[in-house]
PDB file of N, CA and C in Angstrom:
ATOM      1  N   UNK Y 102       2.824   7.863 -13.559  1.00 85.00           N
ATOM      2  CA  UNK Y 102       1.977   6.830 -13.603  1.00 85.00           C
ATOM      3  C   UNK Y 102       2.284   5.881 -12.573  1.00 85.00           C
ATOM      4  N   UNK Y 103       3.610   5.320 -12.459  1.00 86.00           N
ATOM      5  CA  UNK Y 103       3.942   4.420 -11.689  1.00 86.00           C
ATOM      6  C   UNK Y 103       3.913   4.687 -10.063  1.00 86.00           C
ATOM      7  N   UNK Y 104       3.617   5.882  -9.748  1.00 90.00           N
ATOM      8  CA  UNK Y 104       3.427   6.016  -8.396  1.00 90.00           C
ATOM      9  C   UNK Y 104       1.925   5.713  -8.089  1.00 90.00           C
ATOM     10  N   UNK Y 105       1.206   6.074  -9.299  1.00 94.00           N
ATOM     11  CA  UNK Y 105      -0.144   5.656  -9.080  1.00 94.00           C
ATOM     12  C   UNK Y 105      -0.593   4.114  -9.043  1.00 94.00           C
ATOM     13  N   UNK Y 106       0.259   3.468  -9.825  1.00 94.00           N
ATOM     14  CA  UNK Y 106       0.148   1.788  -9.841  1.00 94.00           C
ATOM     15  C   UNK Y 106       0.796   1.483  -8.300  1.00 94.00           C
ATOM     16  N   UNK Y 107       1.686   1.823  -8.035  1.00 94.00           N
ATOM     17  CA  UNK Y 107       2.408   1.600  -6.692  1.00 94.00           C
ATOM     18  C   UNK Y 107       1.299   1.585  -5.553  1.00 94.00           C
ATOM     19  N   UNK Y 108       0.510   2.585  -5.680  1.00 96.00           N
ATOM     20  CA  UNK Y 108      -0.381   3.023  -4.510  1.00 96.00           C
ATOM     21  C   UNK Y 108      -1.703   2.205  -4.846  1.00 96.00           C
ATOM     22  N   UNK Y 109      -2.197   2.005  -6.001  1.00 97.00           N
ATOM     23  CA  UNK Y 109      -3.567   1.259  -6.138  1.00 97.00           C
ATOM     24  C   UNK Y 109      -3.366   0.142  -6.503  1.00 97.00           C
ATOM     25  N   UNK Y 110      -2.210  -0.495  -7.148  1.00 97.00           N
ATOM     26  CA  UNK Y 110      -1.939  -1.879  -7.538  1.00 97.00           C
ATOM     27  C   UNK Y 110      -0.674  -2.455  -7.083  1.00 97.00           C
ATOM     28  N   UNK Y 111      -0.301  -2.360  -5.823  1.00 96.00           N
ATOM     29  CA  UNK Y 111       1.001  -3.022  -5.104  1.00 96.00           C
ATOM     30  C   UNK Y 111       1.466  -4.291  -5.894  1.00 96.00           C
ATOM     31  N   UNK Y 112       0.604  -5.200  -6.125  1.00 97.00           N
ATOM     32  CA  UNK Y 112       1.025  -6.381  -6.815  1.00 97.00           C
ATOM     33  C   UNK Y 112       1.516  -6.161  -8.275  1.00 97.00           C
ATOM     34  N   UNK Y 113       0.942  -5.479  -8.908  1.00 95.00           N
ATOM     35  CA  UNK Y 113       1.498  -5.230 -10.248  1.00 95.00           C
ATOM     36  C   UNK Y 113       2.771  -4.434 -10.318  1.00 95.00           C
ATOM     37  N   UNK Y 114       2.778  -3.353  -9.354  1.00 93.00           N
ATOM     38  CA  UNK Y 114       3.947  -2.660  -9.105  1.00 93.00           C
ATOM     39  C   UNK Y 114       5.102  -3.543  -8.629  1.00 93.00           C
ATOM     40  N   UNK Y 115       4.952  -4.472  -7.816  1.00 94.00           N
ATOM     41  CA  UNK Y 115       5.962  -5.479  -7.365  1.00 94.00           C
ATOM     42  C   UNK Y 115       6.416  -6.479  -8.616  1.00 94.00           C
ATOM     43  N   UNK Y 116       5.391  -6.853  -9.311  1.00 93.00           N
ATOM     44  CA  UNK Y 116       5.816  -7.593 -10.483  1.00 93.00           C
ATOM     45  C   UNK Y 116       6.705  -6.889 -11.534  1.00 93.00           C
ATOM     46  N   UNK Y 117       6.398  -5.532 -11.884  1.00 90.00           N
ATOM     47  CA  UNK Y 117       7.346  -4.739 -12.582  1.00 90.00           C
ATOM     48  C   UNK Y 117       8.406  -4.488 -12.083  1.00 90.00           C
ATOM     49  N   UNK Y 118       8.611  -4.321 -10.864  1.00 91.00           N
ATOM     50  CA  UNK Y 118       9.910  -4.301 -10.068  1.00 91.00           C
ATOM     51  C   UNK Y 118      10.804  -5.441 -10.291  1.00 91.00           C
ATOM     52  N   UNK Y 119      10.202  -6.528 -10.289  1.00 90.00           N
ATOM     53  CA  UNK Y 119      10.727  -7.837 -10.417  1.00 90.00           C
ATOM     54  C   UNK Y 119      11.500  -8.016 -11.842  1.00 90.00           C
ATOM     55  N   UNK Y 120      10.832  -7.359 -12.728  1.00 88.00           N
ATOM     56  CA  UNK Y 120      11.250  -7.692 -14.272  1.00 88.00           C
ATOM     57  C   UNK Y 120      12.345  -6.482 -14.539  1.00 88.00           C
ATOM     58  N   UNK Y 121      12.496  -5.548 -13.676  1.00 87.00           N
ATOM     59  CA  UNK Y 121      13.326  -4.458 -13.805  1.00 87.00           C
ATOM     60  C   UNK Y 121      14.690  -4.860 -13.225  1.00 87.00           C
ATOM     61  N   UNK Y 122      15.923  -4.828 -14.204  1.00 87.00           N
ATOM     62  CA  UNK Y 122      17.206  -5.260 -13.790  1.00 87.00           C
ATOM     63  C   UNK Y 122      17.890  -3.947 -12.845  1.00 87.00           C
ATOM     64  N   UNK Y 123      17.454  -2.900 -12.931  1.00 88.00           N
ATOM     65  CA  UNK Y 123      18.000  -1.899 -12.140  1.00 88.00           C
ATOM     66  C   UNK Y 123      17.203  -1.825 -10.866  1.00 88.00           C
ATOM     67  N   UNK Y 124      16.072  -2.484 -10.434  1.00 87.00           N
ATOM     68  CA  UNK Y 124      15.512  -2.505  -9.511  1.00 87.00           C
ATOM     69  C   UNK Y 124      14.846  -1.157  -8.921  1.00 87.00           C
ATOM     70  N   UNK Y 125      14.393  -0.291 -10.112  1.00 88.00           N
ATOM     71  CA  UNK Y 125      13.929   0.873  -9.740  1.00 88.00           C
ATOM     72  C   UNK Y 125      13.376   1.539 -10.946  1.00 88.00           C
ATOM     73  N   UNK Y 126      12.449   2.380 -10.740  1.00 87.00           N
ATOM     74  CA  UNK Y 126      12.026   3.117 -12.045  1.00 87.00           C
ATOM     75  C   UNK Y 126      12.927   4.282 -12.301  1.00 87.00           C
ATOM     76  N   UNK Y 127      13.116   4.694 -13.465  1.00 89.00           N
ATOM     77  CA  UNK Y 127      13.867   5.577 -13.905  1.00 89.00           C
ATOM     78  C   UNK Y 127      13.067   7.057 -13.837  1.00 89.00           C
ATOM     79  N   UNK Y 128      13.949   8.259 -13.795  1.00 90.00           N
ATOM     80  CA  UNK Y 128      13.242   9.471 -13.442  1.00 90.00           C
ATOM     81  C   UNK Y 128      13.325  10.230 -14.746  1.00 90.00           C
ATOM     82  N   UNK Y 129      12.382  11.115 -14.827  1.00 92.00           N
ATOM     83  CA  UNK Y 129      12.166  11.917 -15.775  1.00 92.00           C
ATOM     84  C   UNK Y 129      13.619  12.576 -16.338  1.00 92.00           C
ATOM     85  N   UNK Y 130      14.254  13.158 -15.238  1.00 95.00           N
ATOM     86  CA  UNK Y 130      15.734  13.698 -15.552  1.00 95.00           C
ATOM     87  C   UNK Y 130      16.411  12.611 -16.374  1.00 95.00           C
ATOM     88  N   UNK Y 131      16.526  11.467 -15.991  1.00 93.00           N
ATOM     89  CA  UNK Y 131      17.507  10.333 -16.747  1.00 93.00           C
ATOM     90  C   UNK Y 131      16.999  10.156 -18.161  1.00 93.00           C
ATOM     91  N   UNK Y 132      15.733  10.236 -18.352  1.00 93.00           N
ATOM     92  CA  UNK Y 132      15.290  10.117 -19.805  1.00 93.00           C
ATOM     93  C   UNK Y 132      15.571  11.452 -20.645  1.00 93.00           C
ATOM     94  N   UNK Y 133      15.468  12.716 -19.853  1.00 95.00           N
ATOM     95  CA  UNK Y 133      15.888  13.733 -20.538  1.00 95.00           C
ATOM     96  C   UNK Y 133      17.298  13.875 -20.689  1.00 95.00           C
ATOM     97  N   UNK Y 134      18.275  13.376 -19.957  1.00 95.00           N
ATOM     98  CA  UNK Y 134      19.560  13.356 -20.261  1.00 95.00           C
ATOM     99  C   UNK Y 134      19.831  12.641 -21.704  1.00 95.00           C
ATOM    100  N   UNK Y 135      19.160  11.619 -21.913  1.00 92.00           N
ATOM    101  CA  UNK Y 135      19.417  10.922 -23.294  1.00 92.00           C
ATOM    102  C   UNK Y 135      19.122  11.811 -24.359  1.00 92.00           C
ATOM    103  N   UNK Y 136      17.936  12.356 -24.296  1.00 92.00           N
ATOM    104  CA  UNK Y 136      17.637  13.393 -25.415  1.00 92.00           C
ATOM    105  C   UNK Y 136      18.488  14.540 -25.431  1.00 92.00           C
ATOM    106  N   UNK Y 137      18.959  15.130 -24.401  1.00 94.00           N
ATOM    107  CA  UNK Y 137      19.649  16.269 -24.417  1.00 94.00           C
ATOM    108  C   UNK Y 137      21.157  15.915 -24.953  1.00 94.00           C
ATOM    109  N   UNK Y 138      21.649  14.506 -24.765  1.00 92.00           N
ATOM    110  CA  UNK Y 138      22.832  14.068 -25.273  1.00 92.00           C
ATOM    111  C   UNK Y 138      22.617  13.939 -26.725  1.00 92.00           C
ATOM    112  N   UNK Y 139      21.660  13.538 -27.289  1.00 91.00           N
ATOM    113  CA  UNK Y 139      21.510  13.247 -28.631  1.00 91.00           C
ATOM    114  C   UNK Y 139      21.234  14.595 -29.603  1.00 91.00           C
ATOM    115  N   UNK Y 140      20.698  15.662 -28.804  1.00 92.00           N
ATOM    116  CA  UNK Y 140      20.599  16.929 -29.592  1.00 92.00           C
ATOM    117  C   UNK Y 140      21.857  17.902 -29.384  1.00 92.00           C
ATOM    118  N   UNK Y 141      22.654  17.513 -28.655  1.00 94.00           N
ATOM    119  CA  UNK Y 141      23.894  18.196 -28.522  1.00 94.00           C
ATOM    120  C   UNK Y 141      24.772  18.107 -29.659  1.00 94.00           C
ATOM    121  N   UNK Y 142      25.584  19.239 -29.862  1.00 95.00           N
ATOM    122  CA  UNK Y 142      26.672  19.308 -31.009  1.00 95.00           C
ATOM    123  C   UNK Y 142      27.641  17.990 -30.966  1.00 95.00           C
ATOM    124  N   UNK Y 143      27.765  17.337 -29.848  1.00 93.00           N
ATOM    125  CA  UNK Y 143      28.787  16.382 -29.765  1.00 93.00           C
ATOM    126  C   UNK Y 143      28.112  15.147 -30.404  1.00 93.00           C
ATOM    127  N   UNK Y 144      26.929  15.149 -30.633  1.00 93.00           N
ATOM    128  CA  UNK Y 144      26.207  14.008 -31.119  1.00 93.00           C
ATOM    129  C   UNK Y 144      26.111  14.102 -32.662  1.00 93.00           C
ATOM    130  N   UNK Y 145      26.602  14.938 -33.302  1.00 93.00           N
ATOM    131  CA  UNK Y 145      26.600  15.388 -34.634  1.00 93.00           C
ATOM    132  C   UNK Y 145      26.817  14.067 -35.614  1.00 93.00           C
ATOM    133  N   UNK Y 146      27.454  13.051 -35.152  1.00 92.00           N
ATOM    134  CA  UNK Y 146      27.693  11.961 -36.163  1.00 92.00           C
ATOM    135  C   UNK Y 146      26.712  10.872 -35.930  1.00 92.00           C
ATOM    136  N   UNK Y 147      25.784  11.087 -34.974  1.00 89.00           N
ATOM    137  CA  UNK Y 147      24.841   9.959 -34.690  1.00 89.00           C
ATOM    138  C   UNK Y 147      23.525  10.244 -35.487  1.00 89.00           C
ATOM    139  N   UNK Y 148      23.130   9.273 -36.158  1.00 87.00           N
ATOM    140  CA  UNK Y 148      22.026   9.252 -37.204  1.00 87.00           C
ATOM    141  C   UNK Y 148      21.572   7.825 -37.304  1.00 87.00           C
ATOM    142  N   UNK Y 149      20.201   7.761 -37.566  1.00 81.00           N
ATOM    143  CA  UNK Y 149      19.624   6.580 -37.923  1.00 81.00           C
ATOM    144  C   UNK Y 149      19.737   5.393 -36.808  1.00 81.00           C
ATOM    145  N   UNK Y 150      19.487   5.778 -35.454  1.00 78.00           N
ATOM    146  CA  UNK Y 150      19.720   4.762 -34.570  1.00 78.00           C
ATOM    147  C   UNK Y 150      18.387   4.691 -33.556  1.00 78.00           C
ATOM    148  N   UNK Y 151      18.157   3.637 -32.804  1.00 82.00           N
ATOM    149  CA  UNK Y 151      17.049   3.464 -32.030  1.00 82.00           C
ATOM    150  C   UNK Y 151      17.752   3.506 -30.766  1.00 82.00           C
ATOM    151  N   UNK Y 152      17.525   4.632 -29.695  1.00 85.00           N
ATOM    152  CA  UNK Y 152      18.191   4.568 -28.599  1.00 85.00           C
ATOM    153  C   UNK Y 152      16.998   4.148 -27.568  1.00 85.00           C
ATOM    154  N   UNK Y 153      17.088   3.086 -26.907  1.00 86.00           N
ATOM    155  CA  UNK Y 153      16.292   2.426 -25.961  1.00 86.00           C
ATOM    156  C   UNK Y 153      16.782   2.998 -24.587  1.00 86.00           C
ATOM    157  N   UNK Y 154      15.803   3.762 -23.856  1.00 89.00           N
ATOM    158  CA  UNK Y 154      16.077   4.313 -22.663  1.00 89.00           C
ATOM    159  C   UNK Y 154      15.152   3.693 -21.511  1.00 89.00           C
ATOM    160  N   UNK Y 155      15.494   2.431 -21.063  1.00 87.00           N
ATOM    161  CA  UNK Y 155      14.585   1.856 -20.162  1.00 87.00           C
ATOM    162  C   UNK Y 155      15.210   1.096 -19.176  1.00 87.00           C
ATOM    163  N   UNK Y 156      16.274   1.562 -18.841  1.00 83.00           N
ATOM    164  CA  UNK Y 156      17.128   1.018 -17.655  1.00 83.00           C
ATOM    165  C   UNK Y 156      17.288  -0.474 -17.811  1.00 83.00           C
ATOM    166  N   UNK Y 157      17.514  -0.903 -18.868  1.00 81.00           N
ATOM    167  CA  UNK Y 157      17.921  -2.289 -19.301  1.00 81.00           C
ATOM    168  C   UNK Y 157      16.800  -3.368 -19.090  1.00 81.00           C
ATOM    169  N   UNK Y 158      15.600  -2.582 -19.313  1.00 82.00           N
ATOM    170  CA  UNK Y 158      14.346  -3.746 -19.098  1.00 82.00           C
ATOM    171  C   UNK Y 158      14.180  -4.319 -20.350  1.00 82.00           C
ATOM    172  N   UNK Y 159      14.452  -3.804 -21.540  1.00 82.00           N
ATOM    173  CA  UNK Y 159      14.462  -4.550 -22.829  1.00 82.00           C
ATOM    174  C   UNK Y 159      15.598  -5.355 -23.007  1.00 82.00           C
ATOM    175  N   UNK Y 160      15.164  -6.696 -23.093  1.00 75.00           N
ATOM    176  CA  UNK Y 160      16.375  -7.674 -23.415  1.00 75.00           C
ATOM    177  C   UNK Y 160      16.394  -8.115 -24.812  1.00 75.00           C
ATOM    178  N   UNK Y 161      17.698  -7.776 -25.276  1.00 71.00           N
ATOM    179  CA  UNK Y 161      18.017  -8.017 -26.532  1.00 71.00           C
ATOM    180  C   UNK Y 161      18.588  -6.944 -27.261  1.00 71.00           C
ATOM    181  N   UNK Y 162      18.823  -7.013 -28.426  1.00 70.00           N
ATOM    182  CA  UNK Y 162      19.387  -5.894 -29.475  1.00 70.00           C
ATOM    183  C   UNK Y 162      18.265  -5.489 -30.244  1.00 70.00           C
ATOM    184  N   UNK Y 163      18.276  -4.266 -30.118  1.00 65.00           N
ATOM    185  CA  UNK Y 163      17.281  -3.338 -31.102  1.00 65.00           C
ATOM    186  C   UNK Y 163      17.880  -2.985 -32.344  1.00 65.00           C
ATOM    187  N   UNK Y 164      17.138  -3.603 -33.416  1.00 67.00           N
ATOM    188  CA  UNK Y 164      17.714  -3.358 -34.623  1.00 67.00           C
ATOM    189  C   UNK Y 164      16.768  -2.404 -35.536  1.00 67.00           C
TER     190      UNK Y 164
END
């Protein structure tokens, strides 16, 4: 989606990049890593949580 925005609405894309603390969009692989981590046996004690995978875009604590 963001590749389309970058091409068709560069001002909106630049604004979004300015709000992003990491200075880049995340990749599908980075999001998948979070999912794979949660479904792995090592995450067997994790329950009832909100995992925000947004490259620090969300400001604040998610309850």
